[in-house]
Coordinates of N, CA and C in Angstrom, one line a residue:
M10 N -15.1 9.3 2.2 CA -13.9 9.4 3.0 C -12.7 9.4 2.1
N11 N -11.8 10.3 2.1 CA -10.6 10.4 1.3 C -9.5 9.7 2.1
L12 N -9.2 8.4 1.7 CA -8.2 7.6 2.4 C -6.8 8.2 2.2
E13 N -6.4 8.7 1.1 CA -5.1 9.2 0.9 C -4.9 10.4 1.8
R14 N -5.9 11.3 1.9 CA -5.7 12.5 2.7 C -5.5 12.1 4.2
E15 N -6.0 11.0 4.6 CA -5.9 10.6 6.0 C -4.7 9.6 6.2
G16 N -3.9 9.4 5.1 CA -2.8 8.5 5.3 C -3.1 7.1 5.3
L17 N -4.3 6.7 4.7 CA -4.7 5.3 4.7 C -4.9 4.8 3.3
D18 N -4.0 5.1 2.4 CA -4.1 4.8 1.0 C -4.1 3.3 0.7
G19 N -3.6 2.4 1.7 CA -3.6 1.0 1.4 C -4.6 0.2 2.2
G20 N -5.3 0.8 3.1 CA -6.3 0.1 3.9 C -6.9 1.0 4.9
W21 N -7.5 0.4 6.0 CA -8.2 1.1 7.0 C -7.3 1.7 8.1
F22 N -6.1 1.2 8.2 CA -5.2 1.6 9.2 C -3.8 2.1 8.6
P23 N -3.0 2.9 9.3 CA -1.8 3.4 8.7 C -0.6 2.4 8.8
Y24 N -0.9 1.2 8.3 CA 0.2 0.2 8.3 C 0.2 -0.4 6.9
P25 N 0.8 0.2 5.9 CA 0.8 -0.3 4.5 C 1.5 -1.6 4.4
P26 N 1.1 -2.5 3.5 CA 1.8 -3.7 3.3 C 3.3 -3.5 3.0
S27 N 4.1 -4.5 3.4 CA 5.6 -4.3 3.2 C 6.0 -4.4 1.8
K28 N 5.1 -4.9 0.9 CA 5.4 -5.0 -0.5 C 4.1 -4.8 -1.3
P29 N 4.2 -4.6 -2.6 CA 3.0 -4.5 -3.5 C 2.1 -5.7 -3.3
A30 N 0.8 -5.5 -3.4 CA -0.1 -6.6 -3.3 C 0.2 -7.8 -4.1
R31 N 0.6 -7.6 -5.4 CA 0.9 -8.7 -6.3 C 2.1 -9.6 -5.8
M32 N 2.9 -9.0 -4.9 CA 4.1 -9.7 -4.4 C 3.9 -10.4 -3.1
I33 N 2.7 -10.2 -2.5 CA 2.4 -10.8 -1.2 C 2.0 -12.3 -1.5
P34 N 2.5 -13.2 -0.7 CA 2.1 -14.6 -0.9 C 0.6 -14.9 -0.8
P35 N 0.0 -15.8 -1.6 CA -1.4 -16.0 -1.6 C -2.0 -16.3 -0.2
I36 N -1.3 -17.1 0.6 CA -1.8 -17.5 1.9 C -1.8 -16.2 2.8
A37 N -0.9 -15.3 2.7 CA -0.9 -14.1 3.4 C -2.0 -13.2 3.0
L38 N -2.3 -13.2 1.7 CA -3.5 -12.4 1.2 C -4.8 -13.0 1.8
A39 N -4.9 -14.3 1.9 CA -6.0 -15.0 2.5 C -6.1 -14.6 3.9
Y40 N -5.0 -14.5 4.6 CA -5.0 -14.2 6.0 C -5.7 -12.9 6.3
I41 N -5.3 -11.8 5.6 CA -5.9 -10.5 5.8 C -7.3 -10.5 5.2
G42 N -7.5 -11.1 4.1 CA -8.8 -11.2 3.5 C -9.9 -11.8 4.4
D43 N -9.5 -12.8 5.1 CA -10.4 -13.5 6.0 C -10.8 -12.5 7.1
A44 N -9.9 -11.7 7.6 CA -10.2 -10.7 8.7 C -11.1 -9.6 8.1
V45 N -10.8 -9.1 6.9 CA -11.6 -8.0 6.3 C -13.0 -8.5 6.1
Y46 N -13.1 -9.7 5.5 CA -14.5 -10.3 5.3 C -15.2 -10.5 6.6
E47 N -14.6 -10.9 7.6 CA -15.2 -11.2 8.9 C -15.8 -9.9 9.4
V48 N -15.0 -8.8 9.3 CA -15.5 -7.5 9.8 C -16.7 -7.0 9.0
A49 N -16.6 -7.2 7.7 CA -17.7 -6.8 6.8 C -19.0 -7.5 7.2
V50 N -18.9 -8.8 7.4 CA -20.1 -9.6 7.8 C -20.6 -9.2 9.1
R51 N -19.7 -9.0 10.1 CA -20.2 -8.5 11.4 C -20.9 -7.2 11.3
Q52 N -20.3 -6.3 10.5 CA -21.0 -5.0 10.4 C -22.3 -5.1 9.7
Y53 N -22.4 -6.0 8.7 CA -23.7 -6.2 8.0 C -24.7 -6.8 9.1
L54 N -24.3 -7.7 9.9 CA -25.2 -8.3 10.9 C -25.7 -7.3 11.9
L55 N -24.8 -6.4 12.3 CA -25.1 -5.3 13.3 C -26.2 -4.4 12.7
A56 N -26.2 -4.3 11.4 CA -27.2 -3.4 10.7 C -28.6 -4.1 10.7
Q57 N -28.7 -5.4 11.1 CA -30.0 -6.1 11.1 C -30.7 -5.9 12.4
A58 N -31.9 -6.3 12.5 CA -32.7 -6.0 13.7 C -32.3 -6.9 14.9
N59 N -32.1 -8.2 14.7 CA -31.8 -9.1 15.8 C -30.4 -9.1 16.2
L60 N -30.1 -8.5 17.4 CA -28.7 -8.3 17.8 C -28.3 -9.2 19.0
R61 N -29.0 -10.3 19.2 CA -28.6 -11.2 20.3 C -27.3 -12.0 19.9
P62 N -26.4 -12.1 20.8 CA -25.1 -12.7 20.5 C -25.1 -14.0 19.8
N63 N -26.0 -14.9 20.3 CA -26.1 -16.3 19.8 C -26.6 -16.2 18.3
H64 N -27.6 -15.4 18.1 CA -28.2 -15.2 16.8 C -27.1 -14.6 15.8
L65 N -26.4 -13.6 16.3 CA -25.3 -13.0 15.5 C -24.3 -14.1 15.1
H66 N -23.9 -14.9 16.0 CA -22.8 -15.9 15.7 C -23.3 -16.9 14.7
R67 N -24.6 -17.4 14.9 CA -25.1 -18.4 13.9 C -25.2 -17.8 12.5
R68 N -25.7 -16.6 12.4 CA -25.9 -15.9 11.1 C -24.5 -15.7 10.5
A69 N -23.5 -15.3 11.3 CA -22.1 -15.0 10.8 C -21.6 -16.3 10.2
T70 N -21.8 -17.4 10.9 CA -21.3 -18.7 10.4 C -21.8 -19.0 9.0
G71 N -23.0 -18.6 8.7 CA -23.7 -18.8 7.4 C -23.0 -18.1 6.3
F72 N -22.2 -17.1 6.7 CA -21.5 -16.3 5.7 C -20.0 -16.6 5.6
V73 N -19.4 -17.0 6.8 CA -17.9 -17.1 6.8 C -17.4 -18.5 6.8
S74 N -18.3 -19.5 6.8 CA -17.8 -20.9 6.8 C -17.2 -21.2 5.4
A75 N -16.3 -22.2 5.4 CA -15.7 -22.5 4.1 C -16.7 -22.9 3.1
K76 N -17.8 -23.6 3.5 CA -18.8 -23.9 2.5 C -19.5 -22.7 2.0
A77 N -19.8 -21.7 2.8 CA -20.5 -20.5 2.4 C -19.6 -19.7 1.5
Q78 N -18.3 -19.6 1.9 CA -17.4 -18.8 1.1 C -17.1 -19.4 -0.3
S79 N -17.1 -20.8 -0.3 CA -17.0 -21.5 -1.6 C -18.2 -21.2 -2.5
R80 N -19.4 -21.2 -1.9 CA -20.6 -20.8 -2.7 C -20.5 -19.4 -3.2
I81 N -20.1 -18.5 -2.4 CA -20.0 -17.1 -2.8 C -19.1 -16.9 -3.9
L82 N -17.9 -17.6 -3.9 CA -17.0 -17.5 -5.0 C -17.6 -18.0 -6.3
Q83 N -18.3 -19.1 -6.2 CA -19.0 -19.6 -7.4 C -19.9 -18.6 -8.0
M84 N -20.7 -17.9 -7.1 CA -21.7 -17.0 -7.6 C -21.0 -15.7 -8.1
L85 N -19.9 -15.3 -7.6 CA -19.2 -14.1 -8.0 C -18.3 -14.3 -9.2
E86 N -17.9 -15.5 -9.5 CA -16.8 -15.7 -10.5 C -17.1 -15.0 -11.9
Q87 N -18.3 -15.0 -12.3 CA -18.7 -14.4 -13.6 C -18.5 -12.9 -13.6
N88 N -18.5 -12.3 -12.4 CA -18.3 -10.8 -12.3 C -16.9 -10.4 -12.1
L89 N -15.9 -11.3 -12.1 CA -14.5 -11.0 -11.8 C -13.8 -10.6 -13.1
T90 N -12.9 -9.6 -12.9 CA -12.0 -9.2 -14.0 C -11.0 -10.4 -14.3
E91 N -10.3 -10.2 -15.3 CA -9.2 -11.2 -15.7 C -8.2 -11.3 -14.6
E92 N -7.8 -10.1 -14.1 CA -6.8 -10.0 -13.0 C -7.3 -10.7 -11.7
E93 N -8.5 -10.4 -11.4 CA -9.1 -11.0 -10.2 C -9.2 -12.5 -10.3
Q94 N -9.6 -13.0 -11.5 CA -9.6 -14.4 -11.7 C -8.2 -15.1 -11.6
D95 N -7.2 -14.3 -12.0 CA -5.8 -14.8 -11.8 C -5.5 -14.9 -10.4
I96 N -5.8 -13.9 -9.6 CA -5.6 -13.9 -8.1 C -6.3 -15.1 -7.5
V97 N -7.6 -15.3 -7.9 CA -8.3 -16.4 -7.3 C -7.6 -17.7 -7.6
R98 N -7.2 -17.9 -8.9 CA -6.5 -19.1 -9.3 C -5.2 -19.4 -8.4
Q99 N -4.4 -18.3 -8.2 CA -3.2 -18.4 -7.4 C -3.5 -18.8 -6.0
C100 N -4.5 -18.2 -5.4 CA -4.9 -18.4 -4.0 C -5.5 -19.8 -3.9
R101 N -6.3 -20.2 -4.8 CA -6.9 -21.5 -4.8 C -5.9 -22.6 -4.8
N102 N -4.8 -22.4 -5.5 CA -3.8 -23.4 -5.7 C -2.7 -23.4 -4.6
A103 N -2.8 -22.4 -3.8 CA -1.7 -22.3 -2.7 C -1.9 -23.4 -1.7
K104 N -0.8 -23.9 -1.2 CA -0.8 -24.9 -0.2 C -0.8 -24.3 1.2
S105 N -1.8 -24.5 2.0 CA -1.9 -23.9 3.3 C -1.4 -24.9 4.4
G106 N -1.3 -26.2 4.1 CA -0.8 -27.1 5.1 C -1.9 -27.8 5.9
S107 N -3.1 -27.3 5.9 CA -4.1 -27.9 6.8 C -5.5 -27.6 6.2
V108 N -6.4 -28.5 6.5 CA -7.8 -28.3 6.1 C -8.7 -28.5 7.4
P109 N -9.6 -27.5 7.6 CA -10.4 -27.7 8.8 C -11.3 -28.9 8.8
K110 N -11.6 -29.5 10.0 CA -12.3 -30.7 10.0 C -13.8 -30.6 9.5
N111 N -14.3 -29.4 9.4 CA -15.7 -29.3 9.0 C -15.9 -28.8 7.5
A112 N -14.8 -29.0 6.7 CA -14.9 -28.6 5.3 C -14.1 -29.6 4.5
D113 N -14.6 -29.8 3.3 CA -13.8 -30.7 2.4 C -12.7 -29.9 1.7
V114 N -11.7 -30.5 1.1 CA -10.5 -29.9 0.6 C -10.9 -28.8 -0.5
L115 N -11.8 -29.2 -1.4 CA -12.2 -28.3 -2.5 C -12.9 -27.1 -2.0
E116 N -13.8 -27.2 -1.0 CA -14.5 -26.1 -0.4 C -13.5 -25.2 0.3
Y117 N -12.6 -25.8 1.0 CA -11.5 -25.0 1.7 C -10.7 -24.2 0.7
R118 N -10.3 -24.8 -0.4 CA -9.4 -24.1 -1.3 C -10.2 -22.9 -2.0
H119 N -11.5 -23.2 -2.3 CA -12.3 -22.1 -2.9 C -12.5 -21.0 -1.8
A120 N -12.7 -21.3 -0.6 CA -12.8 -20.3 0.5 C -11.5 -19.5 0.6
T121 N -10.4 -20.2 0.6 CA -9.1 -19.5 0.6 C -8.9 -18.6 -0.6
A122 N -9.4 -19.0 -1.7 CA -9.3 -18.2 -2.9 C -10.1 -16.9 -2.8
L123 N -11.3 -17.0 -2.2 CA -12.2 -15.8 -2.0 C -11.5 -14.9 -1.0
E124 N -11.0 -15.4 0.1 CA -10.3 -14.6 1.1 C -9.1 -14.0 0.5
G125 N -8.3 -14.7 -0.4 CA -7.2 -14.2 -1.0 C -7.5 -13.0 -1.9
L126 N -8.6 -13.1 -2.7 CA -9.1 -12.0 -3.5 C -9.4 -10.8 -2.7
F127 N -10.1 -11.0 -1.6 CA -10.5 -9.9 -0.7 C -9.2 -9.3 -0.1
G128 N -8.2 -10.1 0.2 CA -7.0 -9.6 0.8 C -6.2 -8.8 -0.3
F129 N -6.2 -9.3 -1.5 CA -5.5 -8.6 -2.6 C -6.1 -7.2 -2.8
L130 N -7.4 -7.2 -2.9 CA -8.1 -5.9 -3.1 C -7.9 -4.9 -2.0
Y131 N -7.9 -5.4 -0.7 CA -7.6 -4.6 0.4 C -6.2 -4.1 0.4
C132 N -5.2 -4.9 0.2 CA -3.8 -4.5 0.2 C -3.5 -3.6 -0.9
D133 N -4.2 -3.7 -2.0 CA -3.9 -2.9 -3.2 C -4.7 -1.6 -3.1
G134 N -5.5 -1.4 -2.1 CA -6.2 -0.1 -1.9 C -7.4 0.0 -2.7
R135 N -7.9 -1.1 -3.3 CA -9.1 -1.1 -4.1 C -10.4 -1.3 -3.2
L136 N -10.6 -0.4 -2.3 CA -11.6 -0.6 -1.3 C -13.0 -0.5 -1.9
E137 N -13.2 0.3 -2.9 CA -14.5 0.3 -3.5 C -14.9 -1.0 -4.2
R138 N -14.0 -1.6 -4.9 CA -14.2 -2.9 -5.5 C -14.4 -4.0 -4.5
L139 N -13.6 -3.9 -3.4 CA -13.8 -4.8 -2.3 C -15.2 -4.7 -1.7
R140 N -15.6 -3.5 -1.4 CA -17.0 -3.3 -0.9 C -18.0 -3.9 -1.9
E141 N -17.8 -3.6 -3.2 CA -18.8 -4.1 -4.2 C -18.9 -5.6 -4.2
L142 N -17.8 -6.3 -4.2 CA -17.8 -7.8 -4.3 C -18.3 -8.4 -3.0
I143 N -17.9 -7.8 -1.8 CA -18.4 -8.3 -0.5 C -19.9 -8.1 -0.5
G144 N -20.4 -6.9 -0.9 CA -21.8 -6.6 -0.9 C -22.6 -7.6 -1.7
K145 N -22.1 -7.9 -2.9 CA -22.7 -8.8 -3.8 C -22.8 -10.2 -3.2
G146 N -21.7 -10.6 -2.6 CA -21.6 -11.9 -2.0 C -22.6 -12.1 -0.8
I147 N -22.7 -11.0 0.0 CA -23.7 -11.1 1.1 C -25.1 -11.1 0.6
A148 N -25.4 -10.3 -0.4 CA -26.7 -10.2 -1.0 C -27.1 -11.6 -1.6
L149 N -26.2 -12.2 -2.4 CA -26.4 -13.5 -3.0 C -26.7 -14.6 -1.9
M150 N -25.9 -14.5 -0.9 CA -26.1 -15.5 0.2 C -27.5 -15.3 0.9
D151 N -27.9 -14.1 1.1 CA -29.1 -13.8 1.7 C -30.3 -14.2 0.8
E152 N -30.1 -13.9 -0.5 CA -31.2 -14.4 -1.5 C -31.3 -15.9 -1.5
S153 N -30.2 -16.6 -1.4 CA -30.3 -18.0 -1.5 C -30.9 -18.7 -0.3
K154 N -31.0 -17.9 0.8 CA -31.6 -18.5 2.0 C -33.1 -18.2 2.1
K155 N -33.6 -17.5 1.2 CA -35.0 -17.2 1.2 C -35.8 -18.2 0.5

């Protein structure tokens, strides 16, 4: 699919970011990255055989919880470019103001860093790299559960 031809050079929809991806605050990158990752996981789960809603929800939680995202980041870190590592560092150190009750602070910060990286890649129009990293993360999590 040619995104530029369809007017979608910055993402899936015709609403480009208000500023370059490098200028978007880390928490805002994590905000959009969380949504993009959630859609990817849901699409992956719909490709599986068992489509019962309760089963889908439980499986999704295994990919999108702070604990799971923290593990994915650890497994992906060696595959990141220097620029991507820099984005991860910035997003990990960003202050969000709250920590969910079911995650510790370190896991939450690493999850935020992963979401921020996904948000950066999405906002910067690097959709192929985004798909590559999300795909590796999903595959690594699936492998670790076997």
